[in-house]
Structure formats: structure tokens, C-alpha cells
Coordinates of C-alpha atoms in Angstrom, one line a residue:
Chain A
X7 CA 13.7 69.5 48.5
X8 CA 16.3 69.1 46.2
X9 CA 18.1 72.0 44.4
X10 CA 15.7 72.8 41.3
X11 CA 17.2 71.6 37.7
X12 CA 16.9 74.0 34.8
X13 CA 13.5 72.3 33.2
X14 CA 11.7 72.7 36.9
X15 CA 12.7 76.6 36.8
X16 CA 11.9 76.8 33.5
X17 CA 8.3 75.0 34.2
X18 CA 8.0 77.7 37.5
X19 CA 8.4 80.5 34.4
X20 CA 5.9 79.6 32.6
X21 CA 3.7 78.4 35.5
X22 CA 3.9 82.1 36.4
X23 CA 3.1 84.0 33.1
X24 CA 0.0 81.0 32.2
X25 CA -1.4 82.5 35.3
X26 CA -0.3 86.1 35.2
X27 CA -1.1 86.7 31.5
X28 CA -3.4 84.5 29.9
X29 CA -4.0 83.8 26.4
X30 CA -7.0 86.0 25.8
X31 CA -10.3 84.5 25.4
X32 CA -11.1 83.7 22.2
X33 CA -7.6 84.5 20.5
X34 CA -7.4 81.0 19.4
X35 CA -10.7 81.5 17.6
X36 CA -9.8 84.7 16.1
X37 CA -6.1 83.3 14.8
X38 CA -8.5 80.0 13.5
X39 CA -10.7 82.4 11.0
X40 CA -7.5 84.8 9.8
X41 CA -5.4 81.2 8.7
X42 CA -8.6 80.1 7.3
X43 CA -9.3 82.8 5.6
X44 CA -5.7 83.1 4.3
X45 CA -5.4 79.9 3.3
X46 CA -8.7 80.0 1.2
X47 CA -6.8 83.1 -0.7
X48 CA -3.9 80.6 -1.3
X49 CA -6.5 78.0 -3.4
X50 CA -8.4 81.1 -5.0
X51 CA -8.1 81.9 -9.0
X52 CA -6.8 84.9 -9.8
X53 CA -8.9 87.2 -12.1
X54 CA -7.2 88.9 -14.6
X55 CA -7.5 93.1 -14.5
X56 CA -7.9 93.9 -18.3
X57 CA -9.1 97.3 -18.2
X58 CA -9.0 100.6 -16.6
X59 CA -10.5 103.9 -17.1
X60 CA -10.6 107.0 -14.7
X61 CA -12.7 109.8 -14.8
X62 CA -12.4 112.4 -12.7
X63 CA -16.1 113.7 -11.5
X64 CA -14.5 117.0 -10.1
X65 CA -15.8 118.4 -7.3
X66 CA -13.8 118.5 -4.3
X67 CA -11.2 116.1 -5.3
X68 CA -14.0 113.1 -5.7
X69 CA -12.7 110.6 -8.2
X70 CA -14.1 107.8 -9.8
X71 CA -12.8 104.9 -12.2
X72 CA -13.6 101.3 -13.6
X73 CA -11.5 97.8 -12.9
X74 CA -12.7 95.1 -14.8
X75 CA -11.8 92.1 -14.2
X76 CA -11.8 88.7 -16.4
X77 CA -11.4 84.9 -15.1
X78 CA -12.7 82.5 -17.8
X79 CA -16.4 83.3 -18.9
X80 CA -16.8 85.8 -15.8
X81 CA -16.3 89.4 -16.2
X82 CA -16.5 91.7 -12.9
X83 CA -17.0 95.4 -13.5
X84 CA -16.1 97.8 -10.7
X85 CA -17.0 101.4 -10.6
X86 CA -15.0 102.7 -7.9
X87 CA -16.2 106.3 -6.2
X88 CA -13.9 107.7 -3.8
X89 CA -14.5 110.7 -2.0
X90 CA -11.8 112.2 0.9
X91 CA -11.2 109.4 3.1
X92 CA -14.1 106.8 2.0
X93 CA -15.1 104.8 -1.3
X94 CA -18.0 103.3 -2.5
X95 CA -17.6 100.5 -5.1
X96 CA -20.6 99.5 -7.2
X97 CA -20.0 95.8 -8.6
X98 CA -21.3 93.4 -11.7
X99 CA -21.0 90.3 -12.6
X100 CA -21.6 89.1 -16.2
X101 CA -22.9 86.7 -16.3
X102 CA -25.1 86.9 -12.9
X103 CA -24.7 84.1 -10.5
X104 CA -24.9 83.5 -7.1
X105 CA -22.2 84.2 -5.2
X106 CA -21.1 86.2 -2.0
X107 CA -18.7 88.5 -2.5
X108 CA -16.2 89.2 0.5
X109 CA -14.0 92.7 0.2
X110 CA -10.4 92.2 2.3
X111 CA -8.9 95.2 3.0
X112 CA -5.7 95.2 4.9
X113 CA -4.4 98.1 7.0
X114 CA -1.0 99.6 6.7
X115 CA -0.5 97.1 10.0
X116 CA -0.7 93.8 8.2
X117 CA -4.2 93.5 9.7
X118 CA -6.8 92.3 7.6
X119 CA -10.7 92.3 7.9
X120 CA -13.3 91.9 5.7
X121 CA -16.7 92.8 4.5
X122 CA -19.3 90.8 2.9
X123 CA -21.9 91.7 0.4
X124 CA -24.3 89.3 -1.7
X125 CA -24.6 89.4 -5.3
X126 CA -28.3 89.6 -6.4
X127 CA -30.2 88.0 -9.5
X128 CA -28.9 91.2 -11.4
X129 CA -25.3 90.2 -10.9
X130 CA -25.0 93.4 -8.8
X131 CA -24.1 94.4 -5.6
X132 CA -22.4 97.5 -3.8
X133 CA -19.5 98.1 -1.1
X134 CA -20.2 101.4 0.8
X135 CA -18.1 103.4 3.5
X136 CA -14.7 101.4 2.5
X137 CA -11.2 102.9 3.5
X138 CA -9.1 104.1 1.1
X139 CA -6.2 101.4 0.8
X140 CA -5.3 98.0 -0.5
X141 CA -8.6 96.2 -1.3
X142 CA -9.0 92.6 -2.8
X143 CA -12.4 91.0 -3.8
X144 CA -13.1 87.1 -3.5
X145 CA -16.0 85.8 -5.4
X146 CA -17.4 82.9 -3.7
X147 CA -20.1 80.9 -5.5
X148 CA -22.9 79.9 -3.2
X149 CA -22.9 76.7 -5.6
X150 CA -20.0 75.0 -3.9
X151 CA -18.6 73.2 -7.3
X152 CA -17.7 76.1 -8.7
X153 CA -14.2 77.5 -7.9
X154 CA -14.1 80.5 -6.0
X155 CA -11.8 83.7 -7.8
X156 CA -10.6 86.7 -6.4
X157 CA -9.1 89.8 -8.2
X158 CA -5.5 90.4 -7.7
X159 CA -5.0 93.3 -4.6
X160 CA -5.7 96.8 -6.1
X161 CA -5.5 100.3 -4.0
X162 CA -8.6 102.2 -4.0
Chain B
X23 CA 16.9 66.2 11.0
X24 CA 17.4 69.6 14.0
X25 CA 14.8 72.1 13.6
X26 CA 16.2 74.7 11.8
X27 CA 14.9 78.3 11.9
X28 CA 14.6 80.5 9.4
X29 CA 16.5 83.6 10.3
X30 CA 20.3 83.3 11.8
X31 CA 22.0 80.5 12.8
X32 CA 22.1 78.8 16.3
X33 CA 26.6 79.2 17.2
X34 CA 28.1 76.5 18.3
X35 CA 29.2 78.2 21.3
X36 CA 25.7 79.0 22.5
X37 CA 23.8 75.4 20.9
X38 CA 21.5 74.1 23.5
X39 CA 21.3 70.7 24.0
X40 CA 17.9 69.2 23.5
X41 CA 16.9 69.0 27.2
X42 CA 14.6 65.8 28.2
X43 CA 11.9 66.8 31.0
X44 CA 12.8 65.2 34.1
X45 CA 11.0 62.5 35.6
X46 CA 7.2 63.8 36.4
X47 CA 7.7 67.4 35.1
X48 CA 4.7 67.9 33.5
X49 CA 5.2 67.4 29.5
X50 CA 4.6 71.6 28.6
X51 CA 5.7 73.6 25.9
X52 CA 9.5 74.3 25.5
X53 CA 10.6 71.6 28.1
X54 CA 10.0 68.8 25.6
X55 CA 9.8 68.2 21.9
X56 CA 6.5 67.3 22.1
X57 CA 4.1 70.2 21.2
X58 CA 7.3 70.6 18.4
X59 CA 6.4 67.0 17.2
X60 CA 2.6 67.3 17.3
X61 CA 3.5 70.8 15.2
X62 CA 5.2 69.4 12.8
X63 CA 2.6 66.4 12.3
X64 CA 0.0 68.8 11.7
X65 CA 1.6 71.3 10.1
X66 CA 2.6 67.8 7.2
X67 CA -1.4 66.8 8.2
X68 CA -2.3 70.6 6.1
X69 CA 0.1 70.4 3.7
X70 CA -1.0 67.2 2.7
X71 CA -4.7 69.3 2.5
X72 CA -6.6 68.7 5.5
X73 CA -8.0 72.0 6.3
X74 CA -9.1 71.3 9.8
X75 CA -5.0 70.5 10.4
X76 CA -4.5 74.4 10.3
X77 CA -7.0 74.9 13.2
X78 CA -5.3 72.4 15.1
X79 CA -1.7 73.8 14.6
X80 CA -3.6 77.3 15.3
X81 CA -5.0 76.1 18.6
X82 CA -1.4 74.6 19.6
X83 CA 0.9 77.2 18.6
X84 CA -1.3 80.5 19.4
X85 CA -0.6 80.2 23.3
X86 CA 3.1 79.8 22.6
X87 CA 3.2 82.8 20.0
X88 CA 1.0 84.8 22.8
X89 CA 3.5 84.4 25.4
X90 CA 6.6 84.7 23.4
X91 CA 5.2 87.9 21.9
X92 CA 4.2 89.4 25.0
X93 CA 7.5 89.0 26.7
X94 CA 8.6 92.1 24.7
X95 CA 6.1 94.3 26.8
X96 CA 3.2 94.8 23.8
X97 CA -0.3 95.5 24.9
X98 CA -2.8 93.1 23.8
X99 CA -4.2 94.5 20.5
X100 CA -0.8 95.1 19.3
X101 CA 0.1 91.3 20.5
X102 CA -2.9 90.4 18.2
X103 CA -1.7 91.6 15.4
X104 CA 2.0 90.3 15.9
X105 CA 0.3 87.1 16.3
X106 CA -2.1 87.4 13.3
X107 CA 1.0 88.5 11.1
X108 CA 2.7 85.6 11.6
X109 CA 0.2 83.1 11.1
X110 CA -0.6 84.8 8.0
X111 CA 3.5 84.9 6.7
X112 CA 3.0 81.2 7.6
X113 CA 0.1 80.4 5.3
X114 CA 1.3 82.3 2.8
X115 CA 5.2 81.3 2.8
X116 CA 3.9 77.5 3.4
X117 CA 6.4 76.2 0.4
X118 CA 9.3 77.6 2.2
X119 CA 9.2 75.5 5.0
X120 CA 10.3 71.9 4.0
X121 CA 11.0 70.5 6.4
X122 CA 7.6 70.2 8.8
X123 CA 9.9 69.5 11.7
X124 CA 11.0 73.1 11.1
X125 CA 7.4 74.9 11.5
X126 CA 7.5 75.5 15.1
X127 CA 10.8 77.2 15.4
X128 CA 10.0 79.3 12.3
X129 CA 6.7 80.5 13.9
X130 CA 8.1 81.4 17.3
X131 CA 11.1 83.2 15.8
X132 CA 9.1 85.0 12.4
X133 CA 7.0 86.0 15.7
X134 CA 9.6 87.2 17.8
X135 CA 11.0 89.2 15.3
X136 CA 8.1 91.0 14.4
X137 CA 7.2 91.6 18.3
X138 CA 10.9 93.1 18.4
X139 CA 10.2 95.3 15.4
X140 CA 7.5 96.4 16.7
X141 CA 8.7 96.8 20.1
X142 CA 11.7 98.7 19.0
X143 CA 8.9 101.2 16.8
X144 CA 7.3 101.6 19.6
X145 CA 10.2 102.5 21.9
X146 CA 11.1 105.2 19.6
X147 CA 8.1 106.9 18.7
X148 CA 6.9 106.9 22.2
X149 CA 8.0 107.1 25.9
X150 CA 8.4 103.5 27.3
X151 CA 5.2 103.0 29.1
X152 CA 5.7 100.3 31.8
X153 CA 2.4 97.9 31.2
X154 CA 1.3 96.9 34.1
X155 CA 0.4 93.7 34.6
X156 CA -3.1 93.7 36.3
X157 CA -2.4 90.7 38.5
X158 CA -5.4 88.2 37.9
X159 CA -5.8 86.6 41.3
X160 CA -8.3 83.7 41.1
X161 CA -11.0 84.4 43.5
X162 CA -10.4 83.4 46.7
X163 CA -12.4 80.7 49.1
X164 CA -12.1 80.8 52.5
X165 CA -10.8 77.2 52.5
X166 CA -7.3 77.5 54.3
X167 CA -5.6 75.5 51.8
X168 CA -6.6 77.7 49.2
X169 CA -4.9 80.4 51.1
X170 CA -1.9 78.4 51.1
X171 CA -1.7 77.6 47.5
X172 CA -2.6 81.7 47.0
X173 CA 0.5 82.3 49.2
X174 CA 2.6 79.9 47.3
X175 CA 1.5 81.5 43.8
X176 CA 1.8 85.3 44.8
X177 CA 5.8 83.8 46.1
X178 CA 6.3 82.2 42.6
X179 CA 5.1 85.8 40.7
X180 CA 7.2 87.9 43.1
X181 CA 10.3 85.7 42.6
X182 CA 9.7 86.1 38.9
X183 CA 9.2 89.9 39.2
X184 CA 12.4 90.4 41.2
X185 CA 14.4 89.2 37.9
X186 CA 16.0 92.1 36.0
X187 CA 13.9 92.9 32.9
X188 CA 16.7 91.6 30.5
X189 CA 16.0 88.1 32.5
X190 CA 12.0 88.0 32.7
X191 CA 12.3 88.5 28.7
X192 CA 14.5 86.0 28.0
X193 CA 13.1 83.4 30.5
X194 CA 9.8 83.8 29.1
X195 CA 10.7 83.5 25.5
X196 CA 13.4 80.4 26.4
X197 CA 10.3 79.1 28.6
X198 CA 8.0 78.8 25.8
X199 CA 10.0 77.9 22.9
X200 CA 11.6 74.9 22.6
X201 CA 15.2 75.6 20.9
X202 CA 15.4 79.8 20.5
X203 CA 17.7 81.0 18.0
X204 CA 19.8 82.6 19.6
X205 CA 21.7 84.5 17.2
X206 CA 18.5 86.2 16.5
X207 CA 17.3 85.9 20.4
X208 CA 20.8 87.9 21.2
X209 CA 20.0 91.0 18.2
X210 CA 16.8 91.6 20.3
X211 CA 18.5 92.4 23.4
X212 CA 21.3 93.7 22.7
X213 CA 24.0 90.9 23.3
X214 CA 26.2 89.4 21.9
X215 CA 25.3 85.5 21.1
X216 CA 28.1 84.0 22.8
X217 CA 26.7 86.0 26.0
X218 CA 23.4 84.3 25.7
X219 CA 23.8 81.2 27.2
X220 CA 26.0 82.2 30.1
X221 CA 22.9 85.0 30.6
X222 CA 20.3 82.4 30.6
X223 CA 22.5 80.5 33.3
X224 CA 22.7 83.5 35.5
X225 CA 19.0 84.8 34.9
X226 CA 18.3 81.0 36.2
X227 CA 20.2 81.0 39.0
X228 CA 18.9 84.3 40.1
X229 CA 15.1 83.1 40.0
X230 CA 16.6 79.9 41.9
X231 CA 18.0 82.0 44.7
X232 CA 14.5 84.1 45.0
X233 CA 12.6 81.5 45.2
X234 CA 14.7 79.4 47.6
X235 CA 14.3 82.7 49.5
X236 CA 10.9 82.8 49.1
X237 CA 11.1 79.1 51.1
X238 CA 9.6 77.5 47.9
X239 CA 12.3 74.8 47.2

């Protein structure tokens, strides 16, 4: 056989680590869902924060404040509780519609997940047990006509 | 137009010619400028909004970014998130890459630089812990020429295993990418840039040795 060129030891290289180490199962899948999701952030409308009001409750360093949150005719109220490491946030949206409401929070890695909560008749619904850290919330109307808006990222 | 990456600048000293494969080498990633191509057509494909264009430059370019990541020694989760990062930077810095032709060489080297970051972090916070590779033998038949073919894979890792560190890396990444910056490529291990290509060359001939050795060309 003849004397291997550069491209057929190359090829042998990555022969060897296709075999050795292979893409994990279901990393393409994974990768799929964070782009999408990122790239539905990229088309979202940006709410507007317009107030702010903190109250601290007292005991044992528990706080809690409000956000609210304007895009258009839609107001979102947020009263955030955060006790030690954990948060609860209690939502509304005025006027009520249907929507899902997905919470993103990204670690101090770069790593995002998210949670997803639906928004009742009432307009209400409630995050429970999140991290303390960056948070942003994307409002997604189950009517599909309707654009979907997201408040800007905000550190609870 | 060249693909042009977005951090440093490929020397003239240390450009790479754009290789074509030789007759019946299988068309893979890095030897040609096809996966590039095929990037770059659907990388244009989302920006022109098809969403379903993203999942197919996902599912083409996550097996590159895996292996080019993972040549700096990260374990898996770690890798993930490398790999996660830099899909993200990409949605997110989309209007910085003009040229489409560009998009595949800005993902492997936005990846690469983040793997070294974080390799480099990791180096100094904790002792290097050589990952070990579980080998992942496919299961054998008792069919001689399976044997055979077992013997002539297990000669093709141990060739690859008897490079020098320094070489496995940069094999790897040159392996899988198609034109490596090399200015950036030469920060990471600690080279200088001219030194690169001349490396390469010698980490080549090395593995061609060991595997003439091994009997397997």
C-alpha cells in the first residue's frame, strides 16, 4: 500500500475518535431545543418594566417586591418572594388570556433551562422553588396570532 | 470569498491550502468543503426564516463542535454546555456573521475557545485528572473476520494513543474542522503560530510511522 497522504491520516483520526468517543445520544436533540428556544427569544417583544416596589417582610432576611411589566394593552404584575436560596413568584396578567408562561433561568455557566406554568382564566399563575439568579419570563399565547412577549432578564 | 473566522487571523506563514479529498476518501468533515458548504446553505436557508434550517445546521455542526470540544480533555456535561454556549452566541450574534460561508469556521473556533477557557479554569482550580477514555468496543461475534476488523481497529486507537498529547489535540481539532485558525489554534497550546504547521506535519508523520508499525499501511 502506498505511503498514506495527509487527508487519509487525517480520515484514520477521525475514524478513531467517531468510534472511541461518540456524539452522545441525543445531544443533537438537546442542542435542537436550546437554538430553538433561543431563537424564539430573538423574535419575542420585549415588555417594558415600569414599576418597582420592595418591601421587606422581615423575618430572617425573607424579601419580597413587585415588577410590573407593560407591552401594549398587557400588564404582567410579579410579586416576587424570596427566601435564603429559593423564590416563589406569584404572576397576573391584566387582561387574562391564555397563554403559557415559560420562566428561563440561566446559571452562572451560560446554561439555561426553563420551567413552564399555565396562566388560568384569572390571569394568574405561580412559579415555586426557583433559584435565586437571572430569570426572564416569555409569555406565549396559546392563540397562535398573537405575538408572544417576554420581559427583559431581571435577577431575583 | 475564504471563510473567515471571527477571532485572529490565519498568517501567511501557517495558511493551509484548501486540501481536495483524494480519490475515494470518503467525503467527511474537515477533509472537504462540503459539510462547510451545506453549513453555510443552511445557515443563509435560517436567515432567510426557515426555522427548521437551524435544526438542520444543529444536526450537522453538533458532531463537529462535540469532537473539537472534547479534544481539550472535558467530561461530557461540561462538553454540553461548551456546545450549548456556542450554539446560543450563534443565535444570538446571528447579524454578525455576513458572510454564511463564514458560519462554520466561526462555530468551531467560538467553540474552541470556550472549551480552552474552560479547560484552562479547570486546570487551575483543580489537579489535571486524566479522563479516561472507556474504550467502547462494539460487541464482538465470533465470525473471524470480525476479529480481524476488531484487531485492525484496536491497531488504529493504539496508533492514535501513542501520539504525544500536544498531537492527539491538535489532530483531532485539525481533523474535524475544515480550515482551524491557527493563530487562535497556536494561543491554546502554547505555540507559537508559525510552529503550527510544521507541528501538524510532524504529529502526522508520527501517527504515519505507528501505524505503518502497526502493519496497517
Amino acid at each position: 500500500m502506498s505511503e498514506m497522504s495527509r487527508e487519509d491520516l487525517l480520515d484514520v483520526v477521525r475514524r478513531v475518535w467517531e468510534q472511541r468517543d461518540p456524539v452522545p445520544d441525543e445531544l443533537v436533540a438537546r442542542m435542537q431545543a436550546a437554538a430553538a428556544l433561543a431563537a424564539s427569544d430573538v423574535d419575542l417583544e420585549l415588555m417594558e418594566l415600569v414599576e418597582r416596589a420592595t418591601s421587606l417582610a422581615g423575618a430572617r432576611g425573607a424579601t419580597a417586591y413587585t415588577l410590573r411589566f407593560v407591552y401594549g394593552d398587557t400588564d404582567l404584575l410579579l410579586r416576587i418572594a424570596v427566601e435564603g436560596e429559593v423564590s416563589r413568584v406569584d404572576g397576573w396578567i391584566v387582561p387574562p388570556q391564555p397563554m403559557t408562561v415559560h420562566a428561563i433561568r440561566t446559571a452562572p455557566n451560560g446554561r439555561e433551562d426553563s420551567v413552564v406554568s399555565d396562566v388560568g382564566d384569572s390571569g394568574r399563575f405561580v412559579l415555586v422553588d426557583l433559584p435565586v439568579g437571572q430569570l426572564q419570563l416569555r409569555l406565549e399565547p396559546r392563540d397562535h396570532s398573537r405575538v408572544a412577549i417576554a420581559t427583559p432578564a431581571f435577577e431575583i | 470569498m475564504g471563510v473567515r473566522e471571527p477571532v485572529g487571523r490565519t498568517t501567511g506563514a501557517a495558511a493551509v491550502p484548501a486540501s481536495g479529498a483524494p480519490p475515494g476518501a470518503a467525503p467527511r468533515h474537515g477533509g472537504t468543503d462540503e459539510p462547510w458548504a451545506q453549513a453555510a446553505d443552511r445557515f443563509a436557508r435560517w436567515s432567510d426564516g426557515d426555522p427548521a434550517a437551524l435544526d438542520d445546521l444543529v444536526r450537522l455542526m453538533t458532531p463537529v463542535l462535540w469532537h473539537v470540544v472534547r479534544a481539550y480533555r472535558l467530561p461530557a456535561d461540561v462538553a454540553e454546555d461548551v456546545i450549548q454556549a456556542s450554539w446560543l452566541a450563534l443565535v444570538r450574534r446571528r447579524d454578525a456573521i455576513r458572510d454564511p460561508a463564514a458560519v462554520g469556521g466561526w462555530l468551531t473556533t467560538t467553540a474552541r475557545r470556550e472549551a480552552w477557557r474552560v479547560h484552562a479554569s479547570r486546570e487551575r482550580a483543580t489537579p489535571v485528572e486524566d479522563q479516561h477514555l472507556a474504550p467502547r468496543l462494539p460487541r464482538q461475534t465470533s465470525a473471524e473476520t470480525e476479529v480481524v476488523a476488531h484487531e485492525q481497529r484496536r491497531a488504529l486507537w493504539d496508533a492514535v494513543d501513542a501520539l504525544p498529547p500536544r498531537c492527539q489535540r491538535l489532530l483531532r481539532v485539525v481533523a474535524f474542522t475544515n480550515r482551524p485558525d491557527y493563530a487562535q489554534l497556536a494561543a491554546d497550546l502554547g505555540m507559537p503560530v508559525g510552529s503550527i504547521g510544521p507541528t501538524r506535519g510532524r504529529c502526522l508523520a508520527k501517527l504515519r510511522v505507528a501505524l505503518i508499525e502497526a502493519g496497517e499501511c
